[in-house]
mmCIF file of C-alpha atoms in Angstrom:
data_model
loop_
_atom_site.group_PDB
_atom_site.id
_atom_site.type_symbol
_atom_site.label_atom_id
_atom_site.label_comp_id
_atom_site.label_asym_id
_atom_site.label_seq_id
_atom_site.Cartn_x
_atom_site.Cartn_y
_atom_site.Cartn_z
ATOM 1 C CA ASP I 1 14.291 -7.304 -11.341
ATOM 2 C CA SER I 2 13.210 -4.731 -8.755
ATOM 3 C CA GLU I 3 11.589 -2.374 -11.262
ATOM 4 C CA SER I 4 9.449 -4.698 -13.337
ATOM 5 C CA THR I 5 6.246 -3.433 -14.859
ATOM 6 C CA PRO I 6 3.272 -4.693 -12.857
ATOM 7 C CA ALA I 7 0.995 -7.011 -14.781
ATOM 8 C CA SER I 8 -2.070 -5.002 -13.760
ATOM 9 C CA SER I 9 -0.633 -1.690 -14.962
ATOM 10 C CA LYS I 10 -1.868 -0.274 -18.259
ATOM 11 C CA TYR I 11 1.499 1.391 -18.837
ATOM 12 C CA SER I 12 4.951 0.174 -19.795
ATOM 13 C CA ALA I 13 8.122 1.364 -18.101
ATOM 14 C CA ASN I 14 8.594 3.937 -20.905
ATOM 15 C CA ASP I 15 5.091 5.426 -20.875
ATOM 16 C CA GLU I 16 4.818 9.019 -19.706
ATOM 17 C CA VAL I 17 2.079 9.213 -17.085
ATOM 18 C CA THR I 18 1.010 12.644 -15.886
ATOM 19 C CA SER I 19 -1.299 13.726 -13.118
ATOM 20 C CA ARG I 20 -1.930 16.850 -11.085
ATOM 21 C CA VAL I 21 -1.421 14.803 -7.894
ATOM 22 C CA VAL I 22 1.438 12.433 -7.042
ATOM 23 C CA CYS I 23 1.212 10.164 -3.993
ATOM 24 C CA VAL I 24 4.296 8.363 -2.674
ATOM 25 C CA GLY I 25 3.992 5.764 0.037
ATOM 26 C CA GLY I 26 3.246 2.353 1.362
ATOM 27 C CA SER I 27 0.876 -0.293 0.100
ATOM 28 C CA VAL I 28 0.098 -2.618 2.976
ATOM 29 C CA ILE I 29 -2.041 -5.702 3.396
ATOM 30 C CA ASP I 30 -3.827 -5.276 6.732
ATOM 31 C CA ILE I 31 -4.928 -8.421 8.555
ATOM 32 C CA ILE I 32 -6.995 -8.036 11.718
ATOM 33 C CA ALA I 33 -7.681 -11.113 13.858
ATOM 34 C CA LYS I 34 -10.304 -10.657 16.589
ATOM 35 C CA SER I 35 -11.007 -13.168 19.314
ATOM 36 C CA SER I 36 -14.579 -14.418 19.622
ATOM 37 C CA SER I 37 -16.719 -12.369 21.999
ATOM 38 C CA LYS I 38 -18.171 -15.593 23.399
ATOM 39 C CA GLU I 39 -14.989 -16.606 25.193
ATOM 40 C CA LYS I 40 -12.033 -14.849 26.796
ATOM 41 C CA MET I 41 -8.817 -15.166 24.831
ATOM 42 C CA ILE I 42 -6.363 -17.742 26.151
ATOM 43 C CA ILE I 43 -2.791 -16.637 25.503
ATOM 44 C CA GLY I 44 -0.422 -19.300 24.191
ATOM 45 C CA THR I 45 -2.956 -21.319 22.203
ATOM 46 C CA SER I 46 -5.384 -21.046 19.277
ATOM 47 C CA ASN I 47 -8.615 -19.175 19.925
ATOM 48 C CA PRO I 48 -11.886 -18.980 17.983
ATOM 49 C CA GLY I 49 -12.512 -15.681 16.235
ATOM 50 C CA LYS I 50 -12.768 -13.813 12.953
ATOM 51 C CA VAL I 51 -10.063 -12.639 10.554
ATOM 52 C CA PHE I 52 -10.496 -9.586 8.311
ATOM 53 C CA LYS I 53 -8.215 -8.575 5.450
ATOM 54 C CA SER I 54 -8.069 -5.196 3.692
ATOM 55 C CA ASP I 55 -5.787 -2.946 1.668
ATOM 56 C CA GLY I 56 -3.970 -0.313 3.691
ATOM 57 C CA GLY I 57 -0.978 1.984 3.855
ATOM 58 C CA VAL I 58 -1.336 5.744 4.215
ATOM 59 C CA GLY I 59 -0.156 6.554 0.684
ATOM 60 C CA ARG I 60 -2.363 3.848 -0.809
ATOM 61 C CA ASN I 61 -5.377 4.993 1.221
ATOM 62 C CA VAL I 62 -4.990 8.617 0.079
ATOM 63 C CA ALA I 63 -4.392 7.588 -3.544
ATOM 64 C CA GLU I 64 -7.553 5.447 -3.489
ATOM 65 C CA VAL I 65 -9.709 8.242 -2.082
ATOM 66 C CA LEU I 66 -8.354 10.740 -4.629
ATOM 67 C CA GLY I 67 -8.959 8.221 -7.412
ATOM 68 C CA ARG I 68 -12.535 7.667 -6.272
ATOM 69 C CA LEU I 69 -13.024 11.463 -6.277
ATOM 70 C CA GLY I 70 -11.859 11.589 -9.904
ATOM 71 C CA ASP I 71 -8.377 13.099 -9.454
ATOM 72 C CA LYS I 72 -6.494 10.120 -11.024
ATOM 73 C CA PRO I 73 -3.353 10.427 -8.864
ATOM 74 C CA LEU I 74 -0.048 8.904 -9.946
ATOM 75 C CA PHE I 75 1.046 6.524 -7.168
ATOM 76 C CA TYR I 76 4.644 5.586 -6.321
ATOM 77 C CA THR I 77 4.862 2.473 -4.161
ATOM 78 C CA SER I 78 6.501 -0.899 -3.747
ATOM 79 C CA ILE I 79 4.793 -4.279 -3.624
ATOM 80 C CA GLY I 80 5.992 -7.840 -3.304
ATOM 81 C CA LYS I 81 6.005 -10.343 -6.120
ATOM 82 C CA ASP I 82 2.860 -11.944 -4.733
ATOM 83 C CA ASP I 83 -0.907 -12.122 -5.174
ATOM 84 C CA GLY I 84 -1.459 -9.539 -2.452
ATOM 85 C CA GLY I 85 0.566 -6.887 -4.247
ATOM 86 C CA GLU I 86 -0.961 -7.624 -7.631
ATOM 87 C CA GLY I 87 -4.418 -7.445 -6.036
ATOM 88 C CA ILE I 88 -3.668 -4.041 -4.535
ATOM 89 C CA LEU I 89 -2.567 -2.677 -7.927
ATOM 90 C CA SER I 90 -5.632 -4.093 -9.651
ATOM 91 C CA ARG I 91 -8.026 -2.610 -7.090
ATOM 92 C CA LEU I 92 -6.249 0.763 -7.285
ATOM 93 C CA ALA I 93 -6.570 0.784 -11.087
ATOM 94 C CA ASP I 94 -10.295 0.089 -10.667
ATOM 95 C CA CYS I 95 -10.508 3.240 -8.489
ATOM 96 C CA GLY I 96 -8.779 5.466 -11.063
ATOM 97 C CA VAL I 97 -5.287 5.460 -9.516
ATOM 98 C CA LEU I 98 -2.504 5.621 -12.102
ATOM 99 C CA THR I 99 0.697 3.592 -11.921
ATOM 100 C CA SER I 100 3.565 3.084 -14.331
ATOM 101 C CA GLY I 101 6.633 0.901 -14.635
ATOM 102 C CA ALA I 102 8.624 3.718 -13.043
ATOM 103 C CA SER I 103 6.186 4.320 -10.184
ATOM 104 C CA VAL I 104 5.881 0.749 -8.897
ATOM 105 C CA SER I 105 8.832 -1.253 -7.645
ATOM 106 C CA PHE I 106 8.610 -4.984 -7.041
ATOM 107 C CA ALA I 107 10.254 -5.744 -3.704
ATOM 108 C CA ASP I 108 12.334 -8.824 -3.120
ATOM 109 C CA GLY I 109 9.958 -10.955 -1.070
ATOM 110 C CA VAL I 110 6.402 -10.272 -0.014
ATOM 111 C CA SER I 111 4.235 -7.163 0.025
ATOM 112 C CA ALA I 112 4.225 -5.103 3.201
ATOM 113 C CA SER I 113 1.710 -6.390 5.719
ATOM 114 C CA TYR I 114 0.417 -5.641 9.182
ATOM 115 C CA VAL I 115 -1.229 -8.217 11.423
ATOM 116 C CA ALA I 116 -3.125 -7.077 14.527
ATOM 117 C CA LEU I 117 -4.408 -9.472 17.186
ATOM 118 C CA LEU I 118 -7.408 -8.111 19.084
ATOM 119 C CA ASP I 119 -9.042 -9.558 22.161
ATOM 120 C CA ASP I 120 -12.793 -10.050 22.615
ATOM 121 C CA GLU I 121 -13.191 -6.354 23.544
ATOM 122 C CA SER I 122 -11.271 -5.201 20.422
ATOM 123 C CA ASP I 123 -8.236 -4.130 22.440
ATOM 124 C CA LEU I 124 -4.883 -4.697 20.755
ATOM 125 C CA VAL I 125 -3.068 -7.711 22.216
ATOM 126 C CA GLY I 126 -0.159 -7.442 19.799
ATOM 127 C CA GLY I 127 0.774 -6.773 16.226
ATOM 128 C CA ILE I 128 3.433 -7.539 13.650
ATOM 129 C CA ALA I 129 4.448 -5.033 10.971
ATOM 130 C CA ASP I 130 6.419 -6.488 8.028
ATOM 131 C CA MET I 131 7.282 -3.298 6.169
ATOM 132 C CA ASP I 132 10.511 -4.343 4.406
ATOM 133 C CA ALA I 133 8.911 -3.860 0.959
ATOM 134 C CA ASN I 134 8.470 -0.147 1.699
ATOM 135 C CA GLN I 135 12.253 0.312 1.594
ATOM 136 C CA GLN I 136 12.062 -0.086 -2.186
ATOM 137 C CA ILE I 137 9.497 2.654 -2.864
ATOM 138 C CA PRO I 138 10.868 4.490 -5.911
ATOM 139 C CA THR I 139 11.688 8.189 -5.971
ATOM 140 C CA PRO I 140 9.698 10.219 -8.516
ATOM 141 C CA SER I 141 11.887 11.815 -11.187
ATOM 142 C CA VAL I 142 12.019 15.566 -11.730
ATOM 143 C CA GLU I 143 10.171 14.976 -15.024
ATOM 144 C CA ALA I 144 7.408 13.048 -13.249
ATOM 145 C CA LEU I 145 6.888 15.971 -10.870
ATOM 146 C CA SER I 146 6.846 18.598 -13.625
ATOM 147 C CA GLY I 147 3.456 20.301 -13.681
ATOM 148 C CA VAL I 148 2.229 18.489 -10.575
ATOM 149 C CA GLU I 149 0.124 20.629 -8.231
ATOM 150 C CA PHE I 150 0.278 18.414 -5.123
ATOM 151 C CA VAL I 151 2.715 15.802 -3.801
ATOM 152 C CA LEU I 152 1.885 13.609 -0.822
ATOM 153 C CA ILE I 153 4.672 11.534 0.738
ATOM 154 C CA ASP I 154 3.711 9.305 3.649
ATOM 155 C CA SER I 155 6.177 8.368 6.369
ATOM 156 C CA ASN I 156 6.351 4.756 5.134
ATOM 157 C CA ALA I 157 8.568 5.973 2.296
ATOM 158 C CA PRO I 158 12.308 5.743 2.942
ATOM 159 C CA SER I 159 13.978 9.011 3.949
ATOM 160 C CA ARG I 160 15.931 9.059 0.630
ATOM 161 C CA VAL I 161 12.612 9.566 -1.197
ATOM 162 C CA MET I 162 11.848 12.632 0.900
ATOM 163 C CA ILE I 163 15.359 14.041 0.515
ATOM 164 C CA GLU I 164 15.796 13.470 -3.217
#
């Protein structure tokens, strides 16, 4: 079911959640792999280095900052049916970001992710962006936008969300 209620949400699909700010956009798991500064990267083989993982996505980033500032934004996004997506929702709830069964869609497959490979000087060697989950970001209803002062829609959201 693509519109299941997330386990980490405090709301059911029928709960009315209101906020003065609505954010619509991507939730992305960012993975940055950086080659060790002790050796030059050798293309075509494994290299020593460090890997860093963090939550990302423009909509998610803005929602988190607003939540930390006390605004309690309502966030519309899509995540995969995986630990990464559940972790993102849990960490957002901890920051004061609101979600509901209607505002979070569970994508078929994994959460959106971006992997960047950096060389020893932190220059981008290449990256992979798996953003399929973002195609299932739900469109806020007219009722959900009633009384809202600000709406932020990032460009990760499908064009139908911006048009509707």
